[in-house]
PDB file of C-alpha atoms in Angstrom:
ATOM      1  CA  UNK A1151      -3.518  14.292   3.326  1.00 97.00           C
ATOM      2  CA  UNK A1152      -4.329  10.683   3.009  1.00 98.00           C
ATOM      3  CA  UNK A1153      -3.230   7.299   1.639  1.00 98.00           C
ATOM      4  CA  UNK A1154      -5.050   5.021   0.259  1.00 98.00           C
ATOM      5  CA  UNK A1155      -2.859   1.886  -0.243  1.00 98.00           C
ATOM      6  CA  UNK A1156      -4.086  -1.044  -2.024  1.00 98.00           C
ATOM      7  CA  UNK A1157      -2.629  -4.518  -2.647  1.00 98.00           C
ATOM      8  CA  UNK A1158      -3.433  -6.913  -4.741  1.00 98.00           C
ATOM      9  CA  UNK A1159      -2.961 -10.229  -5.016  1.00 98.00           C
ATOM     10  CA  UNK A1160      -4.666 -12.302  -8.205  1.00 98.00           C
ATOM     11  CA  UNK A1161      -6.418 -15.316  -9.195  1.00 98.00           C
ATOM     12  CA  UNK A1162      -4.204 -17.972 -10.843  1.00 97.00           C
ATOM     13  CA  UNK A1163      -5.803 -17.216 -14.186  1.00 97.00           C
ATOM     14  CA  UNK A1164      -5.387 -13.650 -14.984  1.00 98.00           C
ATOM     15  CA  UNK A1165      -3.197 -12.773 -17.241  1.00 97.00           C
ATOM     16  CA  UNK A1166      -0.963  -9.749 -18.448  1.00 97.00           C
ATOM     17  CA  UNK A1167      -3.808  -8.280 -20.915  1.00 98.00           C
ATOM     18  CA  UNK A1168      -6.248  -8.417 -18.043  1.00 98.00           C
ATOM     19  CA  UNK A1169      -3.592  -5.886 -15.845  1.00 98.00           C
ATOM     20  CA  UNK A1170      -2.662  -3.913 -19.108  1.00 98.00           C
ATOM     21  CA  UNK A1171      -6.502  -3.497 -19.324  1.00 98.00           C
ATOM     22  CA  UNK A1172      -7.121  -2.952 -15.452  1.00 98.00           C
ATOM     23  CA  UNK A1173      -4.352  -0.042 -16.443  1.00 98.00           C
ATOM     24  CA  UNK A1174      -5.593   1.785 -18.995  1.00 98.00           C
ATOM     25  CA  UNK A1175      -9.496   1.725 -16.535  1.00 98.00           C
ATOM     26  CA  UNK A1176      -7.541   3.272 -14.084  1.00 98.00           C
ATOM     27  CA  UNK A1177      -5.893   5.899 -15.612  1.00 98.00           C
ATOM     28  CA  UNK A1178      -8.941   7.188 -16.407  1.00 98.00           C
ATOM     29  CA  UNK A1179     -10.070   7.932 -12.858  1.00 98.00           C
ATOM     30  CA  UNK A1180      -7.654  10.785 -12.309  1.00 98.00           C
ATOM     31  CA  UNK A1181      -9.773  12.822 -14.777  1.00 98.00           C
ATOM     32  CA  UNK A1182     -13.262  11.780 -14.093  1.00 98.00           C
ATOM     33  CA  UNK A1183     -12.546  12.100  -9.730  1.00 98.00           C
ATOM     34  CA  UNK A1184     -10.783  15.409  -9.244  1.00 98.00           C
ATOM     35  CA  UNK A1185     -10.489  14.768  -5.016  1.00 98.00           C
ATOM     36  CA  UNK A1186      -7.564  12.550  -6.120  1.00 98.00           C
ATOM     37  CA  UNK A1187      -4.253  14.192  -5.313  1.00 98.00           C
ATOM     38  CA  UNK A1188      -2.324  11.928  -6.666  1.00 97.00           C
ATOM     39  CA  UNK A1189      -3.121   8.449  -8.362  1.00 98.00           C
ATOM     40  CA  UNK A1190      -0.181   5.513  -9.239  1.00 98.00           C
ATOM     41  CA  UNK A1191      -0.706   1.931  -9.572  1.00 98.00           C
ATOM     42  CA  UNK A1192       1.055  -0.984 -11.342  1.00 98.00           C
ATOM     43  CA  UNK A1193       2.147  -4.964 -11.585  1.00 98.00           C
ATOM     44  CA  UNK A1194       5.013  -5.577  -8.684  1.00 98.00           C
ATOM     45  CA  UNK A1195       8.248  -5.408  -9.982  1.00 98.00           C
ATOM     46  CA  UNK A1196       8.907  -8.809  -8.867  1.00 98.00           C
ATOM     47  CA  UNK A1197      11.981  -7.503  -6.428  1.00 98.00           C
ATOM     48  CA  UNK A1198      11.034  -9.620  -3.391  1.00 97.00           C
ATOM     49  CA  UNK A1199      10.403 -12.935  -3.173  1.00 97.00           C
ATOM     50  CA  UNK A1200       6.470 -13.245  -1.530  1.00 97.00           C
ATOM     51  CA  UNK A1201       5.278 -10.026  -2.845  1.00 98.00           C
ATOM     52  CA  UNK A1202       1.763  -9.077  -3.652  1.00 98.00           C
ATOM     53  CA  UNK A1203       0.635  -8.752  -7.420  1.00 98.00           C
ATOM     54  CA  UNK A1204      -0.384  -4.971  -7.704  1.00 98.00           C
ATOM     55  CA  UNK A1205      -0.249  -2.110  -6.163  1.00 98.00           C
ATOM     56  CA  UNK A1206      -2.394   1.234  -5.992  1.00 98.00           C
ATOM     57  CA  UNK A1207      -1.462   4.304  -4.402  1.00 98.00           C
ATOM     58  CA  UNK A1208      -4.600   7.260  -4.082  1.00 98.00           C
ATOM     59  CA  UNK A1209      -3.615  10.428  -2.148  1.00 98.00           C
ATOM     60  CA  UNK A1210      -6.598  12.120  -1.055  1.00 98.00           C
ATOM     61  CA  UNK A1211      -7.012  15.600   0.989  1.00 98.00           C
ATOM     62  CA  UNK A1212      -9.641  14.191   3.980  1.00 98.00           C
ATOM     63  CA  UNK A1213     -11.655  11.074   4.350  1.00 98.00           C
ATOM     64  CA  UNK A1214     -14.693  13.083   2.712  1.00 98.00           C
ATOM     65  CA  UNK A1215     -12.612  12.716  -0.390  1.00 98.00           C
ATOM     66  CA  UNK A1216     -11.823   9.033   0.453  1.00 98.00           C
ATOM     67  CA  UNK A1217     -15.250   8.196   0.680  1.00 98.00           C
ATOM     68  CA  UNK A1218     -16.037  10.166  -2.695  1.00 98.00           C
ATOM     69  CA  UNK A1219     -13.519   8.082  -4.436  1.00 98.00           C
ATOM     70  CA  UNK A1220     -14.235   4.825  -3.047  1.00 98.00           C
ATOM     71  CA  UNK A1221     -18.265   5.151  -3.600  1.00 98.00           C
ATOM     72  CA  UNK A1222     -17.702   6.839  -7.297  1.00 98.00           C
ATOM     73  CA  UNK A1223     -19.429   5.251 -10.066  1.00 98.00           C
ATOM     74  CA  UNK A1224     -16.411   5.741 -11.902  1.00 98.00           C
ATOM     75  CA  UNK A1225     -14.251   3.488  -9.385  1.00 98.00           C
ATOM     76  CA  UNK A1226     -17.314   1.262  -8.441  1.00 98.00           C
ATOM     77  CA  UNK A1227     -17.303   0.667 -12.117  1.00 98.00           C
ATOM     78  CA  UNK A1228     -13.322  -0.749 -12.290  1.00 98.00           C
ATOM     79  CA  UNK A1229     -14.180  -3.238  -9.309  1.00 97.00           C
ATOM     80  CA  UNK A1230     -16.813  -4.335 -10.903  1.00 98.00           C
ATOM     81  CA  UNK A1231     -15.760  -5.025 -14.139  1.00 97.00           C
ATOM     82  CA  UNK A1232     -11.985  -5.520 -13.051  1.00 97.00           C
ATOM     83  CA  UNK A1233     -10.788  -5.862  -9.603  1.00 96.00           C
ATOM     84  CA  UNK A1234     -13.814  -8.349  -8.293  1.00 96.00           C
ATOM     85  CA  UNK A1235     -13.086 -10.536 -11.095  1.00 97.00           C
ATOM     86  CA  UNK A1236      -9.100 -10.424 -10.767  1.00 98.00           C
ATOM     87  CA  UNK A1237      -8.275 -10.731  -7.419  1.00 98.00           C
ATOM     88  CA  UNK A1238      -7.777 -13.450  -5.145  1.00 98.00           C
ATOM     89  CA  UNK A1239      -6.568 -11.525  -2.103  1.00 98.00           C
ATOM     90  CA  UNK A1240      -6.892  -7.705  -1.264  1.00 97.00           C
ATOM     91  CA  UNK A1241      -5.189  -5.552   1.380  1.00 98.00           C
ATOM     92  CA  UNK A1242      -6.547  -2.148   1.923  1.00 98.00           C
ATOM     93  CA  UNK A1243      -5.604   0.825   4.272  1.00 98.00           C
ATOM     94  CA  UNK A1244      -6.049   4.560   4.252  1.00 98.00           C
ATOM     95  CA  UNK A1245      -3.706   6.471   6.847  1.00 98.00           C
ATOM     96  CA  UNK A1246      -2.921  10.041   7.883  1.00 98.00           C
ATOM     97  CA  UNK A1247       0.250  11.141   5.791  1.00 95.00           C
ATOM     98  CA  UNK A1248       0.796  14.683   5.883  1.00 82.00           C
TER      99      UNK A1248
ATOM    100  CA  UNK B  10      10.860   6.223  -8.947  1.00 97.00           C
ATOM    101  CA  UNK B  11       9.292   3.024  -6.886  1.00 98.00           C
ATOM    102  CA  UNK B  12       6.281   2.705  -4.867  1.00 98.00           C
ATOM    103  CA  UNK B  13       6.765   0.099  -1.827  1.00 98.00           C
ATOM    104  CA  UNK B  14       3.475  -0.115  -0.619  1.00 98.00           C
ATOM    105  CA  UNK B  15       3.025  -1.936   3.201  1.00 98.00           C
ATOM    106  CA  UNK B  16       0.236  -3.262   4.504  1.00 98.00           C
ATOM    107  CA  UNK B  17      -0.256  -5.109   7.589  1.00 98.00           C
ATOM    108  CA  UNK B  18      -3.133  -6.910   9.858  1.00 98.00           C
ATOM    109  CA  UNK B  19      -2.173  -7.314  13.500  1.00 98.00           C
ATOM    110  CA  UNK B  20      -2.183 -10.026  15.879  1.00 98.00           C
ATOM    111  CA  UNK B  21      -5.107  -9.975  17.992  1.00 97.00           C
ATOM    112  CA  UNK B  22      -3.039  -8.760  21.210  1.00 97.00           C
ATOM    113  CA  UNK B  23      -1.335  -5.708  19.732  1.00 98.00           C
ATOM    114  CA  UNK B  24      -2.290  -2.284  21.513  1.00 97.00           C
ATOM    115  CA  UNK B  25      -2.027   1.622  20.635  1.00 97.00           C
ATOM    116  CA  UNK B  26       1.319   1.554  22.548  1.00 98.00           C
ATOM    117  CA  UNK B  27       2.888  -1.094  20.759  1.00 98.00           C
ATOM    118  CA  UNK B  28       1.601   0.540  17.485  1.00 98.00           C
ATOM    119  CA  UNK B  29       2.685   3.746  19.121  1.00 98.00           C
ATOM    120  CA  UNK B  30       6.655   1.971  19.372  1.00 98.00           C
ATOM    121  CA  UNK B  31       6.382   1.077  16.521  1.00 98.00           C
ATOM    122  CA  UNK B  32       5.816   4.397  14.822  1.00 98.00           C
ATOM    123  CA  UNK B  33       8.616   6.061  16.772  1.00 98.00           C
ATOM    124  CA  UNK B  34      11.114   3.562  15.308  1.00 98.00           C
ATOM    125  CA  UNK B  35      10.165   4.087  12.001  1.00 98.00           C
ATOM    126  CA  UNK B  36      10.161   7.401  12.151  1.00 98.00           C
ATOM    127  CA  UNK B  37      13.871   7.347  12.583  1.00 98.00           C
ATOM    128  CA  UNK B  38      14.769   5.486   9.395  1.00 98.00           C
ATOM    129  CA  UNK B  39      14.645   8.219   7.063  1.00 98.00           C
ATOM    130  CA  UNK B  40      17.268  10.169   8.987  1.00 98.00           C
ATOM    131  CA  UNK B  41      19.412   6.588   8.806  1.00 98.00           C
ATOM    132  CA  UNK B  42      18.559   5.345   5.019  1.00 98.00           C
ATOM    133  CA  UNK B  43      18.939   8.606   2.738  1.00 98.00           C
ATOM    134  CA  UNK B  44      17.884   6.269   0.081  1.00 98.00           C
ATOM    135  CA  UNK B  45      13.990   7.116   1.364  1.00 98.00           C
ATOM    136  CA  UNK B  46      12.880   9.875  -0.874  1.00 98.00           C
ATOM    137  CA  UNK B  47       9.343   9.746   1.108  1.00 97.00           C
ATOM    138  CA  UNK B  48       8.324   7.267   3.707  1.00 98.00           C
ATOM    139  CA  UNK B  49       5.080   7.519   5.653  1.00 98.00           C
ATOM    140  CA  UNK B  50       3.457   5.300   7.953  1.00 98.00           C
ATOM    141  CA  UNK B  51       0.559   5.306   9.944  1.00 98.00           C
ATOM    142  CA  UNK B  52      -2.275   3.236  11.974  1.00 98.00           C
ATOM    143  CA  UNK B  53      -5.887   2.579   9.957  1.00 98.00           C
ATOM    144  CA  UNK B  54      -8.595   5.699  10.101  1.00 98.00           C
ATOM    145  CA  UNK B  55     -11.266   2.831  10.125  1.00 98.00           C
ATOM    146  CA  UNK B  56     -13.009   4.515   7.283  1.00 98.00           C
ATOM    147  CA  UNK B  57     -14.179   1.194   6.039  1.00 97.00           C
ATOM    148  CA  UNK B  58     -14.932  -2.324   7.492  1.00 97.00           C
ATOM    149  CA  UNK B  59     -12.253  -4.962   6.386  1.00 97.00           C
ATOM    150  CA  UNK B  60      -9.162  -2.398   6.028  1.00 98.00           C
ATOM    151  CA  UNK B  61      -5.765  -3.515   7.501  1.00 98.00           C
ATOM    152  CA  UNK B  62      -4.459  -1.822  10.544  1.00 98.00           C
ATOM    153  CA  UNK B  63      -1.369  -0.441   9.231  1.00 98.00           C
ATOM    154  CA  UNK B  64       0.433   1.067   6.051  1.00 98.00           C
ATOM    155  CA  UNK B  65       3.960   2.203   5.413  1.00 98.00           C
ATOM    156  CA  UNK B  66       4.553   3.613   2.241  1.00 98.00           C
ATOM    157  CA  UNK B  67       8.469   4.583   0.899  1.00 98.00           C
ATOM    158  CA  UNK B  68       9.291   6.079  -2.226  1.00 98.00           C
ATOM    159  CA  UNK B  69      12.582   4.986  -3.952  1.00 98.00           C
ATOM    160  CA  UNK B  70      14.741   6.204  -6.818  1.00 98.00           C
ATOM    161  CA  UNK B  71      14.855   2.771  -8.027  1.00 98.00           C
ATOM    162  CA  UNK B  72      15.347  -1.061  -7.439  1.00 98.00           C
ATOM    163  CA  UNK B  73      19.155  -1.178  -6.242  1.00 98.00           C
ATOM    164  CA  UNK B  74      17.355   2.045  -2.962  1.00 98.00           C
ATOM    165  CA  UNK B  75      14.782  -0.362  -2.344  1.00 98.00           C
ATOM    166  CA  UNK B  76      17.364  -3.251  -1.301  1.00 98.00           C
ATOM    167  CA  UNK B  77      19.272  -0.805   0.226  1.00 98.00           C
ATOM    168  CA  UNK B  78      15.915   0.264   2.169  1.00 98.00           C
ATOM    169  CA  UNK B  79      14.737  -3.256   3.014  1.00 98.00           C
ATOM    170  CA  UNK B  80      18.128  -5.085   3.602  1.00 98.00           C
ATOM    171  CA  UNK B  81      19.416  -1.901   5.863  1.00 98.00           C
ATOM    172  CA  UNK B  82      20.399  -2.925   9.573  1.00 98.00           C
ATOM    173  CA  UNK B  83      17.894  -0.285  10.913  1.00 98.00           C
ATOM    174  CA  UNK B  84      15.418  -1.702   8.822  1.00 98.00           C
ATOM    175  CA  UNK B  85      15.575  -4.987   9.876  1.00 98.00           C
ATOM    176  CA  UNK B  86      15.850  -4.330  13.261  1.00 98.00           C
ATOM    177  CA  UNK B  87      12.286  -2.519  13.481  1.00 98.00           C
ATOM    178  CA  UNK B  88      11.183  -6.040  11.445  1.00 97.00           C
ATOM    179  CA  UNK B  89      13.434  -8.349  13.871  1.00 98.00           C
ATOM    180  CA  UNK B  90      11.455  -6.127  17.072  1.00 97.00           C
ATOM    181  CA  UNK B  91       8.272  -5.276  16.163  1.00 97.00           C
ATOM    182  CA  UNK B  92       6.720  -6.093  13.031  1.00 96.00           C
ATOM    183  CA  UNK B  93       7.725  -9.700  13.151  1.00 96.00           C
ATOM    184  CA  UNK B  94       6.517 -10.010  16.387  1.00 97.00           C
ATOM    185  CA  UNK B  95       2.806  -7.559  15.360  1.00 98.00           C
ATOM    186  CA  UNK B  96       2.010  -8.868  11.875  1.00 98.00           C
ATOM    187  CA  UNK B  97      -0.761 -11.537  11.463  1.00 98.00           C
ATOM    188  CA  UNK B  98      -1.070 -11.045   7.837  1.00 98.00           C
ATOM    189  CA  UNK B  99       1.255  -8.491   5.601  1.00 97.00           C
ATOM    190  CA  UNK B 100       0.751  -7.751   1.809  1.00 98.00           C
ATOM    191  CA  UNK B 101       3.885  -5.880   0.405  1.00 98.00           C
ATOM    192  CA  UNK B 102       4.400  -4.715  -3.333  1.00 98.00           C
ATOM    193  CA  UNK B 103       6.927  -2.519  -4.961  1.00 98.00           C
ATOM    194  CA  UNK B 104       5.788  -0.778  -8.175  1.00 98.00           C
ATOM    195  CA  UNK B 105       7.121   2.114 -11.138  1.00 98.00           C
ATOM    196  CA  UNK B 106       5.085   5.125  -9.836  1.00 94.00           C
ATOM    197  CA  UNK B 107       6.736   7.885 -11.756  1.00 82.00           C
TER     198      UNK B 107
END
């Protein structure tokens, strides 16, 4: 298995509608990309001083999948209309986890 | 439960062994902070241009675990001995993932 991690970090002017909308976008990915093991994402909790903004979490069986979800219409679609627009500072990794 | 997502860009003269140390340390916290109900770790596939090098991701029962994870004396001693030393740039978040 795989992990996608991805942290966020946004532009001084977005505001809690545009995450609660970025949210509901990216629950729908689940559905429409079934090589995604497991998807979670959401606004930091706000526990550490320094943190990032947002965090998503993909699990993904091989980097075939990876690739599938990265490059689907469906996700090309939220970082277009979403995550290109919001965010100031991205941090993106995909490792071997199990 | 809580996502902490990890993810770090390295200095320019960090090597496989040091990333290598590194793993082997943190492959001892779980054993040490029973608070991790998942914690995996691992070096960038290189699946696409401009990822990070590194990601750590720990799963926690809830806010008071992740203190407990990032406070803990083995904790901080893999930050005070390698990671301190190894990180150019680090984006950390901690999010409700279930």
């Amino acid at each position: 298995m795989i992990s996608h991690l991805a942290v966020f970090r946004w532009h001084d002017d977005v505001d809690p509608a545009d995450v609660e909308r970025l949210c509901a976008a990216l629950a729908t990915l689940p559905a429409q990309i079934p090589e995604l093991a497991s998807y979670r994402f959401g606004p930091d909790l706000g526990l550490r001083a320094g943190n990032a903004d947002f965090g998503v979490l993909a699990q993904l069986p091989d980097a075939a999948a990876v690739a599938t979800y990265l490059d689907h219409p469906a996700h090309q679609d939220v970082v277009r209309t979403f995550t290109s627009v919001m965010v100031a500072q991205r941090a993106t990794v995909q490792f071997v986890s199990g």
